Amino acid sequence: MSNFSANKSGMSTQHQRRQSMPAPAPISTNVTPTIIATPPSATGTGILGGRFHSRHPMLLHGGPTNRFSAAFESLLSYIPRRRRQIRYPLVLGLGLYLFLVYLYFQDASTWTTIAGFKFKNLSFNWDTKRCSYRKDPMLFVKDSSSVLVIWEMNCQMTEMDLVWNPVEAAGSQQYQQQLHSSGGEINIASTTINALDKTHVVYTATISGIPAVNTNITYSIRPPKILSHLTRTYTFAHLPNPPLLKDREIARFGAISDNQCEVKQFFKVLKAMTEHHKVDYLIHAGDAVQEYDNLDNWQTDFASPLSYFRIGQTTPLIYTHGNHDYDIEGEYPYTGKRTWHAYTVAGVRFIVLDSNLDRREQDAWLEEELKSEECKKAWFRVVLVHISPYTQYWEKAAWEGKGEKHWGSFVRDRYVPLFQQHNVDLVISGHQHNYMRGQDDHMVYTIIGGAGGQLDEEQVEDYPVWVGGKVKFRHHYVLMKITGDRRLIWEAYDADCGSRLDAFVLHSRTEV
């Protein structure tokens, strides 16, 4: 009872206190609101506005000022309000993450493709595949009217033919005369067989007597009827003579060199080139493989990447041998049994030399070639030789200690004077793994050894021809264009990021 009484008395005291409190004052509706001025720095104006612009929602009542901002703000509106302060880092982080995922799958796709090359080669080596193509056809320019076709199978068939025919220039009077003289029949090229071993059987055929007019050539490989599923048909461009069409490209040449050892980088170079350019011919300045006697190198590091991008079958190669793909016996089953040679393509006289052969026979042939009418009448005279006359970057230990500074020195000592005497316009080389461009009077020297091999960055010489030129330590490819107004346009591109590394234009010095 006493506790109850105490609580009751306390409640009574509290009630009395509430009754003694004064009543609240009535709210006036006539009070003028106080306006707080916003400083200029908070609204984005004034001296400090650009650096201290407030992002408070009360100050953004005006909303975005363009469509991009509107879309961006709409995207951010899906983020909960309690996380609004970190919404920009979240979006940037998400974008970076997606970009890295994209790069990962791009790289994974490359590795998967290369693994496919290796697996296919192993299955052929283990003789687990039925009769099929190990290497798809590859084209090599042999002379101004002939193209060499080389392919490889894992079986030997004596009844295998190559047939070909021009598919355009039907309106040409010269072509009609040649077609009439041949009776309008399809041309058949004889095939030779070279069995390297049981699973490496190389077939070679020459498409010769091509009409001396610009045309497309379609060719087909025809096996016996019982294996008709192995028939292959392709088309390539034949451009012996340039038409006089001003301000128009008449031929495009891709140019690469020294892809040995690094098939992944070579794959990237070919991918970049084929994605951005369509080329009619491919110049290769040598060292396609690291070990010439290694048949697997020729399969996985050279033939398979070219076939993957359909370059070998439809783009004739203008090829010179390097020190890594040099055959001591001179057989060259995969690139053609040739040493030095010359031919005219799209007004360009290509003079292909062999820097592995220090022979007086090559000296005599070169001098006669430079004096020939075909060479004199060409719009441009271009020399293709693997080891440059002026190699400037190499490994210092090998350059001095192993005597590699003397490799190809005869090109500089005996051939350069001939180049200068007979108005050679351009010398294309590889061997050195980077990009360089220099000039000696009217003659331009280029080194394009960036198709895959590890880059050379140690300077071992200091030749004057490179002063004022370009040097780039990047993997790359080159696009060379011939135009109807007798210009040679040279552009070098970074294979990794696609930017242009160098460019120049040569004007023909040949009198019309």
Short mmCIF file of C-alpha atoms in Angstrom, two decimals:
data_model
loop_
_atom_site.label_atom_id
_atom_site.label_comp_id
_atom_site.label_asym_id
_atom_site.label_seq_id
_atom_site.Cartn_x
_atom_site.Cartn_y
_atom_site.Cartn_z
CA MET A 1 0.00 0.00 0.00
CA SER A 2 2.81 2.39 0.85
CA ASN A 3 4.46 1.87 -2.56
CA PHE A 4 1.23 2.48 -4.41
CA SER A 5 0.66 5.68 -2.50
CA ALA A 6 4.13 6.92 -3.27
CA ASN A 7 3.66 6.36 -7.00
CA LYS A 8 0.30 8.02 -6.99
CA SER A 9 1.63 11.10 -5.23
CA GLY A 10 4.46 11.35 -7.81
CA MET A 11 2.05 11.23 -10.73
CA SER A 12 -0.01 13.97 -9.13
CA THR A 13 3.02 16.22 -8.79
CA GLN A 14 3.91 15.71 -12.51
CA HIS A 15 0.35 16.56 -13.57
CA GLN A 16 0.49 19.76 -11.57
CA ARG A 17 3.75 20.78 -13.30
CA ARG A 18 2.22 20.27 -16.78
CA GLN A 19 -0.71 22.51 -15.88
CA SER A 20 1.65 25.24 -14.69
CA MET A 21 3.62 25.40 -18.05
CA PRO A 22 2.70 28.35 -20.33
CA ALA A 23 0.85 27.65 -23.60
CA PRO A 24 2.93 27.79 -26.86
CA ALA A 25 2.81 31.01 -28.85
CA PRO A 26 0.69 30.92 -32.04
CA ILE A 27 2.58 30.57 -35.39
CA SER A 28 2.56 33.75 -37.41
CA THR A 29 1.86 33.40 -41.15
CA ASN A 30 3.08 36.93 -41.97
CA VAL A 31 6.78 36.32 -41.27
CA THR A 32 9.01 37.08 -44.28
CA PRO A 33 11.40 34.14 -44.98
CA THR A 34 15.13 34.81 -44.71
CA ILE A 35 16.99 34.23 -48.00
CA ILE A 36 20.52 32.82 -47.56
CA ALA A 37 22.76 33.89 -50.43
CA THR A 38 24.70 31.08 -52.09
CA PRO A 39 28.41 31.88 -52.57
CA PRO A 40 29.63 31.96 -56.22
CA SER A 41 32.03 29.07 -55.62
CA ALA A 42 29.11 26.79 -54.71
CA THR A 43 27.22 27.38 -57.96
CA GLY A 44 30.17 26.88 -60.27
CA THR A 45 30.66 30.57 -61.04
CA GLY A 46 33.27 33.01 -59.91
CA ILE A 47 37.00 32.59 -59.58
CA LEU A 48 36.89 29.35 -57.61
CA GLY A 49 33.82 27.91 -59.25
CA GLY A 50 35.74 25.63 -61.62
CA ARG A 51 37.62 23.93 -58.80
CA PHE A 52 35.10 23.89 -55.95
CA HIS A 53 31.80 23.21 -57.63
CA SER A 54 29.37 21.77 -55.07
CA ARG A 55 27.50 18.57 -55.96
CA HIS A 56 24.80 19.00 -53.33
CA PRO A 57 21.36 17.94 -54.72
CA MET A 58 19.78 21.27 -53.70
CA LEU A 59 22.18 23.02 -56.06
CA LEU A 60 21.45 20.76 -59.05
CA HIS A 61 17.80 21.74 -59.55
CA GLY A 62 18.66 22.91 -63.04
CA GLY A 63 19.52 19.34 -64.11
CA PRO A 64 21.97 18.20 -66.77
CA THR A 65 22.74 20.41 -69.72
CA ASN A 66 23.18 17.80 -72.51
CA ARG A 67 21.96 14.37 -73.58
CA PHE A 68 25.09 12.57 -72.47
CA SER A 69 24.87 14.05 -68.99
CA ALA A 70 21.17 13.20 -68.84
CA ALA A 71 21.85 9.58 -69.76
CA PHE A 72 24.70 9.39 -67.27
CA GLU A 73 22.60 10.86 -64.44
CA SER A 74 19.78 8.47 -65.33
CA LEU A 75 22.16 5.54 -65.05
CA LEU A 76 23.42 6.75 -61.68
CA SER A 77 19.88 7.14 -60.36
CA TYR A 78 19.64 3.35 -60.00
CA ILE A 79 22.31 3.42 -57.29
CA PRO A 80 20.77 3.70 -53.76
CA ARG A 81 20.85 7.17 -52.24
CA ARG A 82 22.96 6.12 -49.30
CA ARG A 83 25.69 5.18 -51.81
CA ARG A 84 25.45 8.33 -53.95
CA GLN A 85 28.74 9.67 -52.61
CA ILE A 86 30.61 6.73 -54.12
CA ARG A 87 28.58 6.32 -57.30
CA TYR A 88 31.24 7.81 -59.61
CA PRO A 89 34.03 5.52 -58.35
CA LEU A 90 31.61 2.61 -58.67
CA VAL A 91 30.81 3.37 -62.31
CA LEU A 92 34.46 3.98 -63.20
CA GLY A 93 35.49 0.78 -61.44
CA LEU A 94 32.81 -1.20 -63.24
CA GLY A 95 33.91 0.23 -66.58
CA LEU A 96 37.54 -0.65 -65.89
CA TYR A 97 36.54 -4.16 -64.86
CA LEU A 98 34.56 -4.72 -68.08
CA PHE A 99 37.47 -3.40 -70.14
CA LEU A 100 39.88 -5.82 -68.44
CA VAL A 101 37.45 -8.68 -69.06
CA TYR A 102 37.31 -7.70 -72.73
CA LEU A 103 41.12 -7.73 -72.96
CA TYR A 104 41.25 -11.08 -71.20
CA PHE A 105 38.87 -12.73 -73.64
CA GLN A 106 40.63 -11.14 -76.60
CA ASP A 107 43.91 -12.61 -75.39
CA ALA A 108 42.21 -15.91 -74.55
CA SER A 109 40.80 -16.06 -78.08
CA THR A 110 44.30 -15.63 -79.52
CA TRP A 111 45.74 -18.34 -77.29
CA THR A 112 42.86 -20.67 -78.14
CA THR A 113 43.49 -20.21 -81.86
CA ILE A 114 47.22 -20.83 -81.46
CA ALA A 115 46.50 -23.92 -79.37
CA GLY A 116 44.33 -25.10 -82.27
CA PHE A 117 47.31 -24.70 -84.61
CA LYS A 118 49.46 -26.83 -82.27
CA PHE A 119 46.82 -29.51 -81.79
CA LYS A 120 46.16 -29.82 -85.52
CA ASN A 121 49.87 -30.18 -86.18
CA LEU A 122 50.23 -32.88 -83.50
CA SER A 123 47.30 -34.83 -84.88
CA PHE A 124 49.02 -34.87 -88.28
CA ASN A 125 52.34 -35.87 -86.73
CA TRP A 126 50.66 -38.77 -84.91
CA ASP A 127 49.10 -39.84 -88.22
CA THR A 128 45.60 -39.85 -86.77
CA LYS A 129 44.00 -37.82 -89.57
CA ARG A 130 42.75 -39.14 -92.86
CA CYS A 131 44.10 -37.71 -96.09
CA SER A 132 43.81 -33.92 -95.81
CA TYR A 133 45.62 -30.59 -96.19
CA ARG A 134 48.38 -29.89 -93.69
CA LYS A 135 49.12 -26.54 -95.28
CA ASP A 136 46.60 -24.72 -97.45
CA PRO A 137 47.88 -23.36 -100.77
CA MET A 138 50.35 -20.50 -100.58
CA LEU A 139 51.19 -18.20 -103.49
CA PHE A 140 54.67 -16.86 -104.33
CA VAL A 141 55.38 -14.45 -107.19
CA LYS A 142 57.83 -16.20 -109.50
CA ASP A 143 58.13 -13.66 -112.31
CA SER A 144 56.01 -11.02 -114.03
CA SER A 145 53.68 -13.63 -115.57
CA SER A 146 54.04 -16.62 -113.20
CA VAL A 147 52.92 -17.49 -109.68
CA LEU A 148 54.14 -20.49 -107.71
CA VAL A 149 51.51 -22.46 -105.74
CA ILE A 150 52.69 -24.67 -102.85
CA TRP A 151 50.54 -26.82 -100.56
CA GLU A 152 51.16 -29.80 -98.30
CA MET A 153 49.15 -32.93 -97.45
CA ASN A 154 49.61 -35.95 -95.22
CA CYS A 155 49.16 -38.34 -98.14
CA GLN A 156 50.58 -38.79 -101.62
CA MET A 157 48.30 -38.66 -104.66
CA THR A 158 49.67 -38.77 -108.18
CA GLU A 159 46.38 -37.70 -109.77
CA MET A 160 46.16 -34.17 -108.41
CA ASP A 161 45.89 -31.22 -110.78
CA LEU A 162 45.78 -27.45 -110.52
CA VAL A 163 43.54 -25.65 -113.03
CA TRP A 164 43.28 -21.89 -113.46
CA ASN A 165 41.71 -19.23 -115.62
CA PRO A 166 41.40 -15.42 -115.73
CA VAL A 167 37.97 -14.30 -114.58
CA GLU A 168 38.10 -10.61 -115.52
CA ALA A 169 39.48 -8.29 -118.20
CA ALA A 170 37.26 -10.10 -120.69
CA GLY A 171 36.87 -6.85 -122.60
CA SER A 172 40.60 -6.53 -123.14
CA GLN A 173 41.57 -7.08 -126.78
CA GLN A 174 44.91 -8.56 -125.73
CA TYR A 175 43.17 -11.02 -123.42
CA GLN A 176 40.67 -12.01 -126.12
CA GLN A 177 43.53 -12.76 -128.52
CA GLN A 178 45.29 -14.96 -125.95
CA LEU A 179 42.04 -16.72 -125.07
CA HIS A 180 41.31 -17.37 -128.77
CA SER A 181 44.79 -18.76 -129.37
CA SER A 182 44.33 -21.22 -126.49
CA GLY A 183 40.95 -22.36 -127.80
CA GLY A 184 39.15 -20.98 -124.73
CA GLU A 185 40.18 -23.96 -122.66
CA ILE A 186 40.93 -23.96 -118.96
CA ASN A 187 44.63 -23.91 -118.18
CA ILE A 188 46.14 -26.89 -116.39
CA ALA A 189 49.37 -26.54 -114.37
CA SER A 190 51.54 -29.60 -113.91
CA THR A 191 52.14 -30.67 -110.31
CA THR A 192 55.35 -31.97 -108.77
CA ILE A 193 55.47 -33.98 -105.53
CA ASN A 194 58.15 -33.87 -102.85
CA ALA A 195 57.63 -36.32 -99.96
CA LEU A 196 59.65 -35.01 -97.01
CA ASP A 197 58.39 -37.94 -94.91
CA LYS A 198 55.25 -40.04 -94.55
CA THR A 199 53.05 -37.19 -93.26
CA HIS A 200 54.73 -34.24 -95.04
CA VAL A 201 54.05 -34.42 -98.78
CA VAL A 202 54.63 -31.10 -100.57
CA TYR A 203 52.86 -30.33 -103.88
CA THR A 204 54.10 -27.58 -106.19
CA ALA A 205 52.52 -26.12 -109.33
CA THR A 206 53.28 -23.03 -111.40
CA ILE A 207 50.59 -20.82 -112.89
CA SER A 208 52.49 -19.52 -115.91
CA GLY A 209 51.63 -17.53 -119.00
CA ILE A 210 49.22 -15.21 -117.19
CA PRO A 211 47.92 -12.52 -119.57
CA ALA A 212 49.89 -9.30 -119.32
CA VAL A 213 46.83 -7.33 -118.26
CA ASN A 214 45.37 -6.55 -114.87
CA THR A 215 42.97 -9.33 -114.02
CA ASN A 216 41.83 -11.75 -111.33
CA ILE A 217 42.95 -15.36 -111.49
CA THR A 218 40.82 -18.20 -110.17
CA TYR A 219 42.59 -21.49 -109.49
CA SER A 220 41.39 -24.84 -108.21
CA ILE A 221 43.18 -27.85 -106.77
CA ARG A 222 41.49 -30.98 -108.08
CA PRO A 223 42.18 -34.31 -106.37
CA PRO A 224 40.90 -37.66 -107.73
CA LYS A 225 37.11 -37.95 -107.95
CA ILE A 226 37.00 -40.31 -105.00
CA LEU A 227 38.40 -37.46 -102.88
CA SER A 228 36.42 -34.65 -104.47
CA HIS A 229 35.71 -33.14 -101.03
CA LEU A 230 39.34 -31.98 -101.03
CA THR A 231 38.77 -29.64 -103.98
CA ARG A 232 39.79 -26.09 -103.15
CA THR A 233 39.11 -22.94 -105.19
CA TYR A 234 40.55 -19.45 -104.61
CA THR A 235 41.02 -16.15 -106.44
CA PHE A 236 43.89 -13.66 -106.43
CA ALA A 237 44.68 -10.39 -108.23
CA HIS A 238 47.28 -10.20 -110.99
CA LEU A 239 48.48 -6.61 -111.55
CA PRO A 240 51.46 -6.52 -113.93
CA ASN A 241 50.78 -3.13 -115.53
CA PRO A 242 49.59 0.03 -113.79
CA PRO A 243 46.78 1.95 -115.51
CA LEU A 244 47.27 5.70 -115.75
CA LEU A 245 44.44 6.64 -113.41
CA LYS A 246 45.30 9.74 -111.46
CA ASP A 247 44.48 9.99 -107.74
CA ARG A 248 43.50 6.32 -107.61
CA GLU A 249 45.20 3.44 -105.85
CA ILE A 250 46.05 0.67 -108.27
CA ALA A 251 47.79 -1.75 -105.90
CA ARG A 252 48.34 -2.29 -102.18
CA PHE A 253 51.25 -4.18 -100.67
CA GLY A 254 51.48 -5.33 -97.07
CA ALA A 255 55.04 -5.68 -95.77
CA ILE A 256 56.35 -7.66 -92.78
CA SER A 257 59.52 -9.42 -91.65
CA ASP A 258 61.10 -11.47 -88.84
CA ASN A 259 58.06 -13.11 -87.29
CA GLN A 260 60.09 -16.13 -86.10
CA CYS A 261 59.65 -17.49 -82.54
CA GLU A 262 56.67 -15.31 -81.61
CA VAL A 263 53.53 -16.75 -83.18
CA LYS A 264 51.28 -14.83 -80.77
CA GLN A 265 52.71 -11.48 -81.83
CA PHE A 266 52.69 -12.53 -85.48
CA PHE A 267 49.01 -13.40 -85.10
CA LYS A 268 48.36 -9.89 -83.74
CA VAL A 269 50.27 -8.30 -86.64
CA LEU A 270 48.26 -10.20 -89.24
CA LYS A 271 45.01 -9.49 -87.43
CA ALA A 272 45.70 -5.76 -87.27
CA MET A 273 46.69 -5.63 -90.94
CA THR A 274 43.72 -7.62 -92.27
CA GLU A 275 41.17 -5.82 -90.11
CA HIS A 276 42.17 -2.37 -91.35
CA HIS A 277 43.50 -2.94 -94.87
CA LYS A 278 42.92 -5.04 -97.96
CA VAL A 279 46.23 -5.87 -99.65
CA ASP A 280 46.87 -7.35 -103.10
CA TYR A 281 50.40 -8.63 -102.35
CA LEU A 282 52.39 -9.39 -99.22
CA ILE A 283 56.10 -8.51 -99.02
CA HIS A 284 58.07 -10.70 -96.61
CA ALA A 285 61.69 -9.73 -95.95
CA GLY A 286 62.73 -13.08 -94.46
CA ASP A 287 63.08 -15.04 -91.19
CA ALA A 288 59.62 -16.57 -91.32
CA VAL A 289 60.71 -19.31 -88.89
CA GLN A 290 63.37 -19.68 -86.22
CA GLU A 291 64.71 -23.08 -87.30
CA TYR A 292 64.63 -23.89 -90.99
CA ASP A 293 64.83 -27.69 -90.48
CA ASN A 294 61.95 -27.69 -87.97
CA LEU A 295 58.86 -28.72 -89.92
CA ASP A 296 56.62 -27.83 -86.98
CA ASN A 297 57.85 -24.21 -87.15
CA TRP A 298 56.76 -23.93 -90.77
CA GLN A 299 53.34 -25.29 -89.84
CA THR A 300 52.37 -23.50 -86.62
CA ASP A 301 54.46 -20.30 -86.84
CA PHE A 302 54.03 -19.40 -90.51
CA ALA A 303 51.58 -21.35 -92.66
CA SER A 304 48.74 -21.70 -90.12
CA PRO A 305 48.51 -17.98 -89.20
CA LEU A 306 48.56 -16.97 -92.88
CA SER A 307 45.86 -19.51 -93.72
CA TYR A 308 43.74 -18.45 -90.74
CA PHE A 309 43.46 -14.94 -92.20
CA ARG A 310 43.21 -16.34 -95.78
CA ILE A 311 46.33 -14.45 -96.83
CA GLY A 312 48.42 -17.28 -98.21
CA GLN A 313 45.69 -18.56 -100.56
CA THR A 314 44.60 -15.21 -102.01
CA THR A 315 47.59 -12.88 -101.62
CA PRO A 316 50.79 -13.67 -103.56
CA LEU A 317 53.96 -13.30 -101.49
CA ILE A 318 57.03 -11.36 -102.62
CA TYR A 319 59.56 -13.23 -100.52
CA THR A 320 63.27 -13.15 -99.74
CA HIS A 321 65.10 -15.59 -97.49
CA GLY A 322 66.71 -14.57 -94.21
CA ASN A 323 69.43 -16.18 -92.15
CA HIS A 324 66.93 -18.26 -90.13
CA ASP A 325 65.04 -19.64 -93.15
CA TYR A 326 68.14 -20.19 -95.27
CA ASP A 327 68.50 -23.63 -96.87
CA ILE A 328 72.14 -24.65 -97.28
CA GLU A 329 71.12 -27.12 -99.98
CA GLY A 330 68.97 -24.53 -101.76
CA GLU A 331 65.84 -26.72 -101.92
CA TYR A 332 63.30 -24.46 -100.16
CA PRO A 333 60.29 -26.80 -100.41
CA TYR A 334 57.93 -24.32 -98.68
CA THR A 335 58.97 -21.07 -100.38
CA GLY A 336 60.22 -22.05 -103.80
CA LYS A 337 63.64 -23.01 -105.11
CA ARG A 338 64.89 -19.54 -105.96
CA THR A 339 67.77 -17.33 -104.94
CA TRP A 340 67.93 -13.91 -106.59
CA HIS A 341 65.24 -12.86 -109.08
CA ALA A 342 63.24 -9.84 -110.31
CA TYR A 343 59.77 -9.05 -111.65
CA THR A 344 57.42 -6.12 -112.26
CA VAL A 345 54.21 -5.71 -110.29
CA ALA A 346 51.97 -2.62 -110.63
CA GLY A 347 54.75 -0.53 -112.12
CA VAL A 348 57.25 -1.52 -109.40
CA ARG A 349 60.37 -3.46 -110.36
CA PHE A 350 61.11 -5.73 -107.39
CA ILE A 351 64.74 -6.86 -107.23
CA VAL A 352 64.99 -9.71 -104.71
CA LEU A 353 68.50 -10.45 -103.41
CA ASP A 354 69.87 -13.14 -101.09
CA SER A 355 72.04 -11.70 -98.32
CA ASN A 356 73.09 -15.24 -97.34
CA LEU A 357 75.01 -15.76 -100.60
CA ASP A 358 78.19 -13.75 -101.06
CA ARG A 359 78.71 -14.83 -104.64
CA ARG A 360 80.03 -13.06 -107.70
CA GLU A 361 77.27 -14.65 -109.78
CA GLN A 362 74.75 -12.59 -107.84
CA ASP A 363 76.85 -9.46 -108.42
CA ALA A 364 76.88 -10.01 -112.18
CA TRP A 365 73.17 -10.78 -112.29
CA LEU A 366 72.32 -7.64 -110.26
CA GLU A 367 74.33 -5.37 -112.56
CA GLU A 368 72.64 -6.82 -115.65
CA GLU A 369 69.20 -6.50 -114.03
CA LEU A 370 69.71 -2.84 -113.14
CA LYS A 371 70.71 -2.14 -116.75
CA SER A 372 67.68 -3.95 -118.22
CA GLU A 373 64.87 -2.12 -120.00
CA GLU A 374 62.30 -3.58 -117.58
CA CYS A 375 64.14 -1.97 -114.70
CA LYS A 376 64.67 1.36 -116.43
CA LYS A 377 61.04 1.70 -117.54
CA ALA A 378 59.53 0.81 -114.15
CA TRP A 379 57.96 3.60 -112.14
CA PHE A 380 59.94 2.54 -109.08
CA ARG A 381 62.92 0.27 -108.45
CA VAL A 382 62.61 -1.51 -105.09
CA VAL A 383 65.29 -3.82 -103.67
CA LEU A 384 64.27 -6.51 -101.18
CA VAL A 385 67.17 -7.95 -99.15
CA HIS A 386 66.98 -9.47 -95.67
CA ILE A 387 70.11 -8.01 -94.02
CA SER A 388 70.19 -4.25 -94.39
CA PRO A 389 73.36 -2.60 -95.70
CA TYR A 390 73.22 -0.48 -92.54
CA THR A 391 72.19 -2.58 -89.53
CA GLN A 392 72.36 -0.26 -86.52
CA TYR A 393 70.70 -2.13 -83.62
CA TRP A 394 71.72 -5.62 -82.50
CA GLU A 395 73.08 -7.53 -79.52
CA LYS A 396 76.48 -6.03 -78.72
CA ALA A 397 77.98 -9.33 -77.58
CA ALA A 398 76.99 -11.10 -80.80
CA TRP A 399 77.84 -8.10 -82.97
CA GLU A 400 81.45 -7.93 -81.86
CA GLY A 401 82.18 -11.23 -80.13
CA LYS A 402 80.57 -13.57 -82.67
CA GLY A 403 81.46 -11.56 -85.75
CA GLU A 404 77.84 -10.95 -86.78
CA LYS A 405 78.77 -7.41 -87.80
CA HIS A 406 80.20 -8.92 -90.97
CA TRP A 407 76.96 -10.63 -92.01
CA GLY A 408 75.79 -9.19 -95.31
CA SER A 409 78.59 -6.61 -95.41
CA PHE A 410 79.04 -7.33 -99.12
CA VAL A 411 75.62 -5.77 -99.71
CA ARG A 412 76.91 -2.47 -98.35
CA ASP A 413 80.34 -2.70 -99.96
CA ARG A 414 79.45 -3.94 -103.46
CA TYR A 415 75.70 -3.46 -103.99
CA VAL A 416 75.01 0.00 -102.58
CA PRO A 417 77.20 1.69 -105.23
CA LEU A 418 75.17 -0.13 -107.89
CA PHE A 419 71.93 1.01 -106.25
CA GLN A 420 73.09 4.61 -106.36
CA GLN A 421 74.35 4.37 -109.93
CA HIS A 422 71.10 2.95 -111.32
CA ASN A 423 68.55 5.07 -109.44
CA VAL A 424 67.14 2.55 -107.00
CA ASP A 425 64.32 4.27 -105.10
CA LEU A 426 63.76 2.08 -102.05
CA VAL A 427 65.61 -0.68 -100.16
CA ILE A 428 63.47 -2.87 -97.86
CA SER A 429 65.18 -5.07 -95.26
CA GLY A 430 64.53 -6.99 -92.07
CA HIS A 431 66.92 -8.86 -89.75
CA GLN A 432 66.99 -6.03 -87.20
CA HIS A 433 63.89 -6.30 -85.01
CA ASN A 434 62.47 -2.79 -85.00
CA TYR A 435 61.43 -0.12 -87.50
CA MET A 436 63.84 2.32 -89.15
CA ARG A 437 63.73 4.72 -92.06
CA GLY A 438 66.68 6.68 -93.46
CA GLN A 439 67.80 8.31 -96.68
CA ASP A 440 70.91 8.66 -98.80
CA ASP A 441 70.37 11.28 -101.49
CA HIS A 442 67.28 10.06 -103.43
CA MET A 443 67.36 6.49 -102.10
CA VAL A 444 65.30 5.53 -99.02
CA TYR A 445 66.33 2.70 -96.69
CA THR A 446 63.79 0.95 -94.47
CA ILE A 447 64.00 -1.84 -91.89
CA ILE A 448 60.70 -3.58 -91.10
CA GLY A 449 61.76 -6.41 -88.75
CA GLY A 450 58.85 -6.07 -86.33
CA ALA A 451 56.42 -8.91 -87.13
CA GLY A 452 57.06 -10.93 -83.98
CA GLY A 453 60.67 -11.37 -82.89
CA GLN A 454 62.01 -9.79 -79.70
CA LEU A 455 62.81 -6.14 -80.35
CA ASP A 456 66.42 -4.97 -80.75
CA GLU A 457 67.21 -1.85 -78.71
CA GLU A 458 71.01 -1.97 -78.31
CA GLN A 459 72.76 0.40 -80.71
CA VAL A 460 75.91 -1.08 -82.20
CA GLU A 461 76.63 1.32 -85.09
CA ASP A 462 75.95 4.95 -86.04
CA TYR A 463 75.46 5.21 -89.80
CA PRO A 464 74.79 8.65 -91.34
CA VAL A 465 71.91 7.35 -93.50
CA TRP A 466 69.67 7.10 -90.40
CA VAL A 467 70.31 10.69 -89.26
CA GLY A 468 67.09 12.66 -89.51
CA GLY A 469 65.04 9.52 -90.13
CA LYS A 470 62.80 7.41 -87.91
CA VAL A 471 63.39 4.64 -85.41
CA LYS A 472 60.56 2.91 -83.53
CA PHE A 473 60.93 0.03 -81.10
CA ARG A 474 57.48 -1.39 -81.78
CA HIS A 475 56.01 -4.44 -83.48
CA HIS A 476 54.52 -3.23 -86.71
CA TYR A 477 53.50 -3.81 -90.31
CA VAL A 478 53.74 -1.62 -93.41
CA LEU A 479 51.22 -0.64 -96.05
CA MET A 480 52.72 0.41 -99.40
CA LYS A 481 50.35 1.91 -101.98
CA ILE A 482 50.92 2.66 -105.66
CA THR A 483 48.71 5.34 -107.23
CA GLY A 484 47.86 6.10 -110.83
CA ASP A 485 49.67 9.44 -110.72
CA ARG A 486 52.97 7.55 -110.16
CA ARG A 487 53.33 7.91 -106.42
CA LEU A 488 54.54 5.36 -103.87
CA ILE A 489 52.90 5.96 -100.47
CA TRP A 490 54.53 4.25 -97.49
CA GLU A 491 52.79 3.95 -94.10
CA ALA A 492 54.05 2.02 -91.05
CA TYR A 493 51.53 1.05 -88.34
CA ASP A 494 51.88 -0.08 -84.74
CA ALA A 495 50.48 -3.62 -84.56
CA ASP A 496 49.39 -3.31 -80.92
CA CYS A 497 47.56 0.02 -80.81
CA GLY A 498 47.01 0.75 -84.51
CA SER A 499 48.66 4.19 -84.54
CA ARG A 500 50.72 5.28 -87.54
CA LEU A 501 54.44 5.20 -86.80
CA ASP A 502 55.78 6.73 -90.00
CA ALA A 503 54.79 7.81 -93.50
CA PHE A 504 56.45 9.20 -96.61
CA VAL A 505 55.73 9.58 -100.34
CA LEU A 506 58.02 8.90 -103.31
CA HIS A 507 57.36 10.36 -106.75
CA SER A 508 58.51 8.42 -109.79
CA ARG A 509 61.72 9.67 -111.35
CA THR A 510 61.18 7.68 -114.55
CA GLU A 511 60.35 9.72 -117.62
CA VAL A 512 57.12 8.77 -119.31
#
